XYZ file of N, CA, C and O in Angstrom:
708
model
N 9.562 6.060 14.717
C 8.546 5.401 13.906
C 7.661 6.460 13.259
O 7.387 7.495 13.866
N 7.142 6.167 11.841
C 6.275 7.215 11.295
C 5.884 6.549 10.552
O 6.310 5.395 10.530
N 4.972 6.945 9.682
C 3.610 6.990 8.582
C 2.872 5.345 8.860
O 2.792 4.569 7.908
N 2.348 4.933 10.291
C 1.792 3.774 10.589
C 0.872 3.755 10.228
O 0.226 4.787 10.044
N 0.282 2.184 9.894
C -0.867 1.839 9.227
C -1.776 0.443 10.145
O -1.142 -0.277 10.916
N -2.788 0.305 9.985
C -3.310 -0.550 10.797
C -4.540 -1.613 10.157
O -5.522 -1.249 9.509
N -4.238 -2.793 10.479
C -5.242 -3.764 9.612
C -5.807 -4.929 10.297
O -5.273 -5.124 11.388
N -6.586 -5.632 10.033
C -7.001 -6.535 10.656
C -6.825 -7.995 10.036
O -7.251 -8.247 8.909
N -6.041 -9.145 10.992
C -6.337 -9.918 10.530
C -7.021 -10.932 11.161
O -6.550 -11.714 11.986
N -8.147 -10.893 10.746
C -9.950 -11.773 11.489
C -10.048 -10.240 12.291
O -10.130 -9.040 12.031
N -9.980 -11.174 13.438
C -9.972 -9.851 14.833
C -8.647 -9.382 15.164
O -8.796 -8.493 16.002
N -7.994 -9.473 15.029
C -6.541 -9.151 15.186
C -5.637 -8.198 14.797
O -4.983 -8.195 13.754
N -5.625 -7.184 15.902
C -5.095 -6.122 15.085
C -3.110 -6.381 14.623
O -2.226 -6.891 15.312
N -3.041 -5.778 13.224
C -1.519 -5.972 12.995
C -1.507 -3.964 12.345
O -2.269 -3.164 11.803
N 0.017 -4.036 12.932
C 0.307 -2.711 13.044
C 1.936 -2.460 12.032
O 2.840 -3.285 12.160
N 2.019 -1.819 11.534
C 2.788 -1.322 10.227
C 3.511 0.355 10.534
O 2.911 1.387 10.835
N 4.802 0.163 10.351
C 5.285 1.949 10.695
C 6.792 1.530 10.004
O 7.195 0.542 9.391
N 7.197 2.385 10.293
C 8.560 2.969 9.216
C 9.553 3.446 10.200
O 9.085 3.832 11.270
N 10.923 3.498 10.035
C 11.983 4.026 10.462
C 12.539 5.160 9.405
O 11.862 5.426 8.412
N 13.851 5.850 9.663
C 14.469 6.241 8.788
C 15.570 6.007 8.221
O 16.225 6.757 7.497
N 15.867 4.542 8.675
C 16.892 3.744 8.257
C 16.429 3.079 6.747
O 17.434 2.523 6.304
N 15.397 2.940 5.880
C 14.901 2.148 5.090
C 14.192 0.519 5.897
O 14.408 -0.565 5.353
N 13.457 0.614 7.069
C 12.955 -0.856 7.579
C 11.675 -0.419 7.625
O 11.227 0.676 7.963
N 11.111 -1.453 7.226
C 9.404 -1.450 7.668
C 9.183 -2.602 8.546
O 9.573 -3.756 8.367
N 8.222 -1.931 9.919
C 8.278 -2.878 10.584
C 6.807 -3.392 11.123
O 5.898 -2.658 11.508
N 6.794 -4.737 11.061
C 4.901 -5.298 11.147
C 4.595 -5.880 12.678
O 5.477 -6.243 13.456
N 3.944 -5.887 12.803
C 3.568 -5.989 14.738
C 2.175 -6.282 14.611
O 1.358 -5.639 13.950
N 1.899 -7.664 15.538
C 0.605 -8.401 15.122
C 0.128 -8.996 16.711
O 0.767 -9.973 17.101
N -0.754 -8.555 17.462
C -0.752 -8.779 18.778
C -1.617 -10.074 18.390
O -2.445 -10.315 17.512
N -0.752 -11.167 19.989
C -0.907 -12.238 20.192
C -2.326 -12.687 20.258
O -2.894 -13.637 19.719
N -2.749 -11.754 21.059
C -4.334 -12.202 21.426
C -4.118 -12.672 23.286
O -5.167 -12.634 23.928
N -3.307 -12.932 23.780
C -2.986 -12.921 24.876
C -2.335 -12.214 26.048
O -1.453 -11.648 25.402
N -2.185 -11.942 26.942
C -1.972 -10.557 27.699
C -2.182 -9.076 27.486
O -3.069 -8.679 26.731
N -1.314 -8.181 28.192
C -1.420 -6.644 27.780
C -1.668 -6.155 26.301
O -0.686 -6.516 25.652
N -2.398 -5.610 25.640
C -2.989 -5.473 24.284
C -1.562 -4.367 24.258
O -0.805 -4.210 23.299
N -1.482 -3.710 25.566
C -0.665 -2.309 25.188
C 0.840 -2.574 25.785
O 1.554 -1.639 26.147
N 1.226 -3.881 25.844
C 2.575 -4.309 26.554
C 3.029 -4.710 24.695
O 2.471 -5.379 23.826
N 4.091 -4.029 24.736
C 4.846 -4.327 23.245
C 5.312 -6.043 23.379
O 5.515 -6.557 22.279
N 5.465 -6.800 24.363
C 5.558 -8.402 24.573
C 4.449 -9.173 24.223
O 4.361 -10.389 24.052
N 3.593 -8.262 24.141
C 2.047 -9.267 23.298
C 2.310 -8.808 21.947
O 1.331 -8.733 21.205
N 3.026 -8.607 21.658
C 2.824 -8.038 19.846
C 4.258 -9.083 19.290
O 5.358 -9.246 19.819
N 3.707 -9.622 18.094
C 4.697 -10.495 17.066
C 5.852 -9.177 16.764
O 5.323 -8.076 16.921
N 6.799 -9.145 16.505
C 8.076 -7.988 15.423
C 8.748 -9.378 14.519
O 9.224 -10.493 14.735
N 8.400 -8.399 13.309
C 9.203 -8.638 11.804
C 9.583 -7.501 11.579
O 9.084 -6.522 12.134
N 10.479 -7.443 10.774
C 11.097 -6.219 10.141
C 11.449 -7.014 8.332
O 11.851 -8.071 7.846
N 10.968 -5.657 7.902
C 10.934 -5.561 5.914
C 11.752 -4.719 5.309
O 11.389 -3.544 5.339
N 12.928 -5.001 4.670
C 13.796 -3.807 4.365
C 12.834 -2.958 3.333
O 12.076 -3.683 2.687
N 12.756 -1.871 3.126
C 12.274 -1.306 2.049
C 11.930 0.114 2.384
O 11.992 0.364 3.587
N 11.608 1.024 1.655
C 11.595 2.084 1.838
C 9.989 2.546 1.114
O 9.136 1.853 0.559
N 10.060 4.265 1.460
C 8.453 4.571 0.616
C 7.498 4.771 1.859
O 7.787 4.670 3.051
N 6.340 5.068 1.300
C 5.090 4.813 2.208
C 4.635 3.989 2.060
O 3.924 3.930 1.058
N 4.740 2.735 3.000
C 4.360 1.552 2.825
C 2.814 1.479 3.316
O 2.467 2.231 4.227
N 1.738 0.449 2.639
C 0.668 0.343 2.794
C -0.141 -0.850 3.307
O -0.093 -1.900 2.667
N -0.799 -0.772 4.297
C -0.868 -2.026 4.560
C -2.872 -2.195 4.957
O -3.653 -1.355 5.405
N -3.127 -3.876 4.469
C -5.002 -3.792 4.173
C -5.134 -5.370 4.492
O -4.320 -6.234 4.166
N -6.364 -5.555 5.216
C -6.560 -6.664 5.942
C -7.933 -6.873 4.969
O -8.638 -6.031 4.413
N -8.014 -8.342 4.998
C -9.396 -8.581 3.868
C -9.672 -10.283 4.329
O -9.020 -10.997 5.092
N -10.425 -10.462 3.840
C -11.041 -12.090 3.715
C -9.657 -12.933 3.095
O -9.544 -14.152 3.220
N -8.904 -12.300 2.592
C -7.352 -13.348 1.843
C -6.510 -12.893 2.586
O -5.386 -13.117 2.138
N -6.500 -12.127 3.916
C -5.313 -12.178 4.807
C -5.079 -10.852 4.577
O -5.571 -9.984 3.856
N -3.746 -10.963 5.789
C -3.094 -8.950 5.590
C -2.024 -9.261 4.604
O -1.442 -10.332 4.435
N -1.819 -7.741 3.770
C -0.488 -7.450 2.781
C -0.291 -6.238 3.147
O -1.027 -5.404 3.676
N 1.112 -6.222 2.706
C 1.567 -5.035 2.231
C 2.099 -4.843 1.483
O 2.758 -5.677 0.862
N 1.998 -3.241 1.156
C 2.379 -2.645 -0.263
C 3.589 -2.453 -0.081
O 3.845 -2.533 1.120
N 4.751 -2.166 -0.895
C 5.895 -1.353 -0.215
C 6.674 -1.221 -1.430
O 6.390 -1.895 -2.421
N 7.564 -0.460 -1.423
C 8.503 -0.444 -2.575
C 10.172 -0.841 -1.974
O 10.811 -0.165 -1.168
N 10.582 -2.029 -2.587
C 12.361 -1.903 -1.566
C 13.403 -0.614 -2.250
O 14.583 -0.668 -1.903
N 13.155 0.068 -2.819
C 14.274 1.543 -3.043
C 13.592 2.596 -3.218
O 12.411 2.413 -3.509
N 13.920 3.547 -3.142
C 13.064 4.873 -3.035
C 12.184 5.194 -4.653
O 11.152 5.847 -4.810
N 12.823 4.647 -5.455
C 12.969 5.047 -7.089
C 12.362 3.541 -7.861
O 12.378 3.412 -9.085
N 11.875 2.537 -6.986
C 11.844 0.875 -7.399
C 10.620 0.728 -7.961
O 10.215 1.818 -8.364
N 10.015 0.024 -8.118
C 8.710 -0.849 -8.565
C 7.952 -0.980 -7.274
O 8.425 -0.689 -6.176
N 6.906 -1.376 -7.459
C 5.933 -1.543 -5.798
C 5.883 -2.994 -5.737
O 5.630 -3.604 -6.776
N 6.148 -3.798 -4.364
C 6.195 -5.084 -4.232
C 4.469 -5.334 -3.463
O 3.983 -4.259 -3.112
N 3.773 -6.285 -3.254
C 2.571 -6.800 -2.362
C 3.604 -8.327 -1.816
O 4.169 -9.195 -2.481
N 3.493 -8.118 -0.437
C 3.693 -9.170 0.340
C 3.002 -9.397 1.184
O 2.421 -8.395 1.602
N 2.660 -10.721 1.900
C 1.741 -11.307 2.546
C 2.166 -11.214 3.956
O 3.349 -11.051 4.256
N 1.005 -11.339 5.022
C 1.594 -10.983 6.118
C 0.623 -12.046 6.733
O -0.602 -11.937 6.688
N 1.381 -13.217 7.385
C 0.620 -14.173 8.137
C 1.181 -14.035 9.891
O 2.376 -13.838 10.114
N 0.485 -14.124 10.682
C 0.752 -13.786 12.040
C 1.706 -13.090 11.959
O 2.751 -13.513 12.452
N 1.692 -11.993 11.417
C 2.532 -10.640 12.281
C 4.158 -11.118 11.412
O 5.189 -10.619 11.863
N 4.252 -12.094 10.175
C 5.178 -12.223 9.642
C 4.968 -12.224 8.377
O 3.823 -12.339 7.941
N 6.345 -12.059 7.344
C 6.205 -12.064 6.067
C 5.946 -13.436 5.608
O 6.435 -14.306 6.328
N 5.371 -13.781 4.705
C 5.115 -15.764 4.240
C 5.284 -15.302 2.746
O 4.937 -14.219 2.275
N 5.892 -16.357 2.102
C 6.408 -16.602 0.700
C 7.367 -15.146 0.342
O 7.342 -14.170 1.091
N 7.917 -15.182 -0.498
C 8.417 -14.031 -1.321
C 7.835 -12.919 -1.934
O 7.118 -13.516 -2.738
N 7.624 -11.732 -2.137
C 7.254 -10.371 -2.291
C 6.951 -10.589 -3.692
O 7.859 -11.040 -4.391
N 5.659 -10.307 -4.294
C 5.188 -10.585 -5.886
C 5.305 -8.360 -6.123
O 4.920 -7.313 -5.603
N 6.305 -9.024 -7.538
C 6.291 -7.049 -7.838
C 5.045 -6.964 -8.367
O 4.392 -7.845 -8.926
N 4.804 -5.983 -8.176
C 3.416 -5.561 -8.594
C 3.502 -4.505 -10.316
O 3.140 -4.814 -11.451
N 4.023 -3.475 -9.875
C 4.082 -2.043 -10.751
C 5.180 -2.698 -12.320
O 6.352 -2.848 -11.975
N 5.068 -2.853 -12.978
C 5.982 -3.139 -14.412
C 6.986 -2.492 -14.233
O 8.048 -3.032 -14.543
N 7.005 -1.328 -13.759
C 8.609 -0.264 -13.587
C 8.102 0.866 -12.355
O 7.032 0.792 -11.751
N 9.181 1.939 -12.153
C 8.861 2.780 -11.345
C 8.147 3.752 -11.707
O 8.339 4.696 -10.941
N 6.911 4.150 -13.045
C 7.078 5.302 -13.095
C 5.706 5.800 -12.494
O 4.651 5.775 -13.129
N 5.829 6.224 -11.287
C 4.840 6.737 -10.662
C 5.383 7.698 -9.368
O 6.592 7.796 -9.154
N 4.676 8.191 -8.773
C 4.807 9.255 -7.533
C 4.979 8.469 -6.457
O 4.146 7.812 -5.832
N 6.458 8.631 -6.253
C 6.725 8.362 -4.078
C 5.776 8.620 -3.675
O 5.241 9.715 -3.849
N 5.167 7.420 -2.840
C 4.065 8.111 -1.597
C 2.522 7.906 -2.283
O 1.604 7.412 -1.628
N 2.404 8.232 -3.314
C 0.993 8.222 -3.958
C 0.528 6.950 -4.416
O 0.031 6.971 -5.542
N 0.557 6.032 -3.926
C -0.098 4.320 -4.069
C -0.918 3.956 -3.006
O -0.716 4.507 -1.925
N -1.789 3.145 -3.107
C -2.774 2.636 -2.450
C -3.075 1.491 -2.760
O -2.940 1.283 -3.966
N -3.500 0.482 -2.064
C -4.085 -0.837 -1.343
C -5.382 -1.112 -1.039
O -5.896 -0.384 -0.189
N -6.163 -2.138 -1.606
C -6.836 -1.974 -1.066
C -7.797 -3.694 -1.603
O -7.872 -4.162 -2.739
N -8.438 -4.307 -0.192
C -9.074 -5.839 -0.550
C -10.358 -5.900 -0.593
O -10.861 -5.523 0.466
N -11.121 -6.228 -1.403
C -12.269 -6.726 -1.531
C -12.888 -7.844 -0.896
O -12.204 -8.665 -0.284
N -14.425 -7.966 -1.012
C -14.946 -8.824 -0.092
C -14.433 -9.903 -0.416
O -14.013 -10.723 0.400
N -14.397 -10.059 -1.851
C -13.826 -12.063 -2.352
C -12.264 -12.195 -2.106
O -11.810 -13.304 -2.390
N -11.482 -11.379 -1.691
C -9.860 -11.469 -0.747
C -9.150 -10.850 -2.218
O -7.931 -10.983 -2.327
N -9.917 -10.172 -3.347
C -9.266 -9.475 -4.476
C -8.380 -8.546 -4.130
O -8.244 -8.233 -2.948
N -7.719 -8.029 -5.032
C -6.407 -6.747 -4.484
C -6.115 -6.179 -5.599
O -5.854 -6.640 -6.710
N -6.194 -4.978 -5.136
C -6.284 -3.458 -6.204
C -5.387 -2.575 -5.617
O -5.637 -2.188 -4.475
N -4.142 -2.088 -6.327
C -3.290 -1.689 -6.435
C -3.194 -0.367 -7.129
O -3.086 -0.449 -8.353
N -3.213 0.917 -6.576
C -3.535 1.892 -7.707
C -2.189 3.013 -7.303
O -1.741 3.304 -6.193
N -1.833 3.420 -8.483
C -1.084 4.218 -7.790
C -0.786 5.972 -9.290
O -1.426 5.843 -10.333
N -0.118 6.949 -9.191
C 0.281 7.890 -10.241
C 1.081 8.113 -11.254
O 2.183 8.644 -11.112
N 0.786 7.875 -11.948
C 2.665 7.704 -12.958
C 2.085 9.458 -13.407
O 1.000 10.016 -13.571
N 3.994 9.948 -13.486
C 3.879 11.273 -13.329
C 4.684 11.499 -15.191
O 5.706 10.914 -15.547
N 4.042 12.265 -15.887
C 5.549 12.424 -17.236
C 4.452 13.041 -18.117
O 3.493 13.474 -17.479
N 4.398 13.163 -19.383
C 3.679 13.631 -20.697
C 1.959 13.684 -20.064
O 1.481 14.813 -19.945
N 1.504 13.065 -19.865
C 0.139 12.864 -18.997
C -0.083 11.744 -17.613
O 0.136 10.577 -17.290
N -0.539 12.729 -17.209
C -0.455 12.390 -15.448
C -1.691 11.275 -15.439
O -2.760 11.515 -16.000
N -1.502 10.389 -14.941
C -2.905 9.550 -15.088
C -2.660 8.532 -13.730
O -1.704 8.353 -12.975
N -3.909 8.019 -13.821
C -4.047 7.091 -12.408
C -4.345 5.670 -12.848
O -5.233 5.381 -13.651
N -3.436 4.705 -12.188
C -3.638 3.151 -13.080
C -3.645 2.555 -11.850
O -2.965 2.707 -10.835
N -4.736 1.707 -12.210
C -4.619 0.025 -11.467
C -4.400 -0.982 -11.855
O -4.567 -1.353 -13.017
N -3.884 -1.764 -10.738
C -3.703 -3.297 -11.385
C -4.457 -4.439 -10.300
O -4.294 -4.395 -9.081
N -5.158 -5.279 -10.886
C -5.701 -6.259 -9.830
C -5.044 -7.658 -9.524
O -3.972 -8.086 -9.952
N -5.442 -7.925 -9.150
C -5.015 -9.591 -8.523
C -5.977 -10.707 -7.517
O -6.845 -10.356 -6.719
N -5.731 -11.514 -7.686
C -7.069 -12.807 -7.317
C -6.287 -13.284 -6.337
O -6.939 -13.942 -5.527
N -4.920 -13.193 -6.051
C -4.404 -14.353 -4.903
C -2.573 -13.326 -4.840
O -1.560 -14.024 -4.832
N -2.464 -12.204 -4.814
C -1.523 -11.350 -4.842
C -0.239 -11.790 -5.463
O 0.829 -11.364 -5.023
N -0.283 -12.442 -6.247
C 1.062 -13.296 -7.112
C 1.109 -12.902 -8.403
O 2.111 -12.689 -9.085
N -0.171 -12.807 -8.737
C -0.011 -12.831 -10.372
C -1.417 -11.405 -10.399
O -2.370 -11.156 -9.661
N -0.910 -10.828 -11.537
C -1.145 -9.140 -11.597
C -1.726 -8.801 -13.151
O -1.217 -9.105 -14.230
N -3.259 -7.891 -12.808
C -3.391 -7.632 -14.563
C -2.700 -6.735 -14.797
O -1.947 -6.188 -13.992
N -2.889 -6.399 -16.164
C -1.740 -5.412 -16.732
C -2.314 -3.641 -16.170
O -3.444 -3.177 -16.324
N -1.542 -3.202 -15.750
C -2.231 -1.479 -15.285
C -3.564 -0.978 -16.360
O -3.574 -0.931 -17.590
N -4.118 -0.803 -15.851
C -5.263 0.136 -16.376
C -5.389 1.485 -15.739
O -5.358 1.761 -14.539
N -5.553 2.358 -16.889
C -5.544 3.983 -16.903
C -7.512 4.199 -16.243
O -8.451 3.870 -16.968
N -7.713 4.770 -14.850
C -8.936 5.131 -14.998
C -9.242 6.710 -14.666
O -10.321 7.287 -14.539
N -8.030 7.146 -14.581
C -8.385 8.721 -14.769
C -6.934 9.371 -15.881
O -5.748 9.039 -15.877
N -7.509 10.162 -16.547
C -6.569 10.498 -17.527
C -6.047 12.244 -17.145
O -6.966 12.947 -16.725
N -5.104 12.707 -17.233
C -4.847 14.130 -17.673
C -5.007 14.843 -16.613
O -5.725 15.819 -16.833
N -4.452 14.721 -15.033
C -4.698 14.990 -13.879
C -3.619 16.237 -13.504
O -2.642 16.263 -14.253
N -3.652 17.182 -12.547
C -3.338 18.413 -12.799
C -2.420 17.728 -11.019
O -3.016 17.643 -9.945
N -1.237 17.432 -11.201
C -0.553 17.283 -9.655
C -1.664 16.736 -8.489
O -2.239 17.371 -7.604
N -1.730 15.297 -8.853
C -2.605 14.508 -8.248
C -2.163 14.023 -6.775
O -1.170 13.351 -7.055
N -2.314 13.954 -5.267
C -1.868 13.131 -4.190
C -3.023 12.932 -3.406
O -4.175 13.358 -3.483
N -2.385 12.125 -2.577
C -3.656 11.804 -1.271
C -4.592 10.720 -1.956
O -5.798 10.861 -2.159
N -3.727 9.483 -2.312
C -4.816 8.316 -3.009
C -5.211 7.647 -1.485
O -4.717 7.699 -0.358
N -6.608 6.868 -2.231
C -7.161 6.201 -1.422
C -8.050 5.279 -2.196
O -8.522 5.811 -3.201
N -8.417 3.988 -1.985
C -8.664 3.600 -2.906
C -9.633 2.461 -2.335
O -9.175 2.044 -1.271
N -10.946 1.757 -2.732
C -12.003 1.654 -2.065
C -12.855 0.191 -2.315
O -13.921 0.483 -2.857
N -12.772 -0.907 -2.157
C -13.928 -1.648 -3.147
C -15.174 -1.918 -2.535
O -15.323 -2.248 -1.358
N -16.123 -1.754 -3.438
C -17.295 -2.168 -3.337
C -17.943 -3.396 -3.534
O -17.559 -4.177 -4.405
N -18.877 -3.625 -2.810
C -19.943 -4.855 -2.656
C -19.872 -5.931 -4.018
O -20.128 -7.134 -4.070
N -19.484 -5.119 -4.927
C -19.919 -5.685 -6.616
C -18.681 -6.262 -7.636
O -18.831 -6.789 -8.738
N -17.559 -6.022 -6.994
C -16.550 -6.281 -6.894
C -15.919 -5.085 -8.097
O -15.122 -5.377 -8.989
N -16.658 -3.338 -7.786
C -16.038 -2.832 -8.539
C -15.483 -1.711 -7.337
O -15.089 -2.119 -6.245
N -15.500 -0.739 -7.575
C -14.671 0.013 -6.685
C -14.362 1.531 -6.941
O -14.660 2.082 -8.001
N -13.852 2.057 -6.077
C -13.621 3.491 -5.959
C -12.289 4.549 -5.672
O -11.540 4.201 -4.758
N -11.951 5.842 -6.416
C -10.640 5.967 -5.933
C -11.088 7.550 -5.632
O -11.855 8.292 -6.246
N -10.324 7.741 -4.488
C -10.706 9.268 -4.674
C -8.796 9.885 -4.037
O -7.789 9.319 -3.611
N -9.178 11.172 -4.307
C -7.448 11.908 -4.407
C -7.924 13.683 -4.234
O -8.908 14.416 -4.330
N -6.240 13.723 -3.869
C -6.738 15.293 -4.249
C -5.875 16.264 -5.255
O -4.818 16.133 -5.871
N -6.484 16.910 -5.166
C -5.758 17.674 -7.040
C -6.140 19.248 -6.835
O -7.283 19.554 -6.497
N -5.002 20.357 -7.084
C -5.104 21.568 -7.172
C -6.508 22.259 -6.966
O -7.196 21.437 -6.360
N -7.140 23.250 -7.171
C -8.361 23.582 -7.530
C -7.767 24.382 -8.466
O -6.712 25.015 -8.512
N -8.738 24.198 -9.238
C -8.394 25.262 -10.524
C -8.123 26.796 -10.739
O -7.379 27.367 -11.536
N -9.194 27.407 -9.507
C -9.143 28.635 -9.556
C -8.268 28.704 -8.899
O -7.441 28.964 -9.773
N -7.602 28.682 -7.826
C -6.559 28.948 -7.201
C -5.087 28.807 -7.552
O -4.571 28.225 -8.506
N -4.561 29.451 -6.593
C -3.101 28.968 -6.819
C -2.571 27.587 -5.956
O -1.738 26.683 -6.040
N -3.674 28.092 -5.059
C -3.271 26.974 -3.677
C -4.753 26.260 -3.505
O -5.862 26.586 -3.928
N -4.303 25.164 -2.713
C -5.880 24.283 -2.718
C -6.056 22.942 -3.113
O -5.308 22.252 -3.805
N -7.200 22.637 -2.560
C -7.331 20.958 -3.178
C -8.842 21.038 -3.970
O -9.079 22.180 -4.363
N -9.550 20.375 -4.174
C -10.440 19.740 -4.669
C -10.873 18.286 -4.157
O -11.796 17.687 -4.710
């Protein structure tokens, strides 16, 4: 298991990790017995591959994920420790950075989706959503980025929000910012 993620749904912790077979797998403890006995925890398994992302909010847990290494990014819903309805694509096409996407819910159960498209100019786009089905069109909010990773992505009280990353330092050869 690797690159696990952890979210809440109410009080309830649900737990997210990866194989190297292409499975993502979600684990949502019962609320009853051993917290640390793997028999109190729900198992689903998600074919898909990537660094999958996963964010607990007032509209429930999702996750991010992409199903092929090279694909579009899907948001699926995660009700008790299982997948519910069908996977809404998120991204219009693939063109962004393996690994560099982020998740993330707002107080009103909103969902912000941000991730890197890499080619002629490097830029950082989001896309939102009111009920994770239906998606605005990407918006560019940083332009002309010098080998951008390490997204993270943030909302605030006002229902606007925050992204922060890291990027070369200039003077150097090596380094972040």
């Amino acid at each position: 298991a690797y690159n696990g993620r952890l979210a809440l749904d109410g009080s309830t912790p649900v737990a997210e990790f990866q194989d190297l077979s292409n499975h993502i797998y979600i684990r949502e403890y019962n609320g009853t017995g051993d917290i640390n006995s793997s028999s109190s925890w729900s198992v689903a398994e998600i074919n898909g591959q990537g660094y999958s992302r996963l964010v607990g909010g007032p509209s429930g847990v999702w996750l991010l994920y992409q199903k092929t290494f090279s694909g579009p990014l899907f948001v699926q819903r995660i009700v008790h420790g299982q997948p519910s309805g069908a996977p809404s694509q998120v991204t219009p096409n693939s063109d962004f950075a393996h690994a560099n996407y982020a998740i993330t819910e707002n107080a009103n159960g909103g969902l912000t989706v941000g991730w890197f498209n890499f080619g002629t100019s490097t830029g950082l786009y989001v896309q939102n959503s009111a009920d994770g089905r239906h998606w605005s069109a990407p918006q560019i909010i940083a332009r002309n980025l010098n080998d951008p990773s390490d997204l993270s992505l943030g909302a605030a009280g006002d229902s606007g929000g925050f992204a922060a990353f890291q990027a070369p330092d200039q003077g150097s050869p090596k380094g972040s910012q």
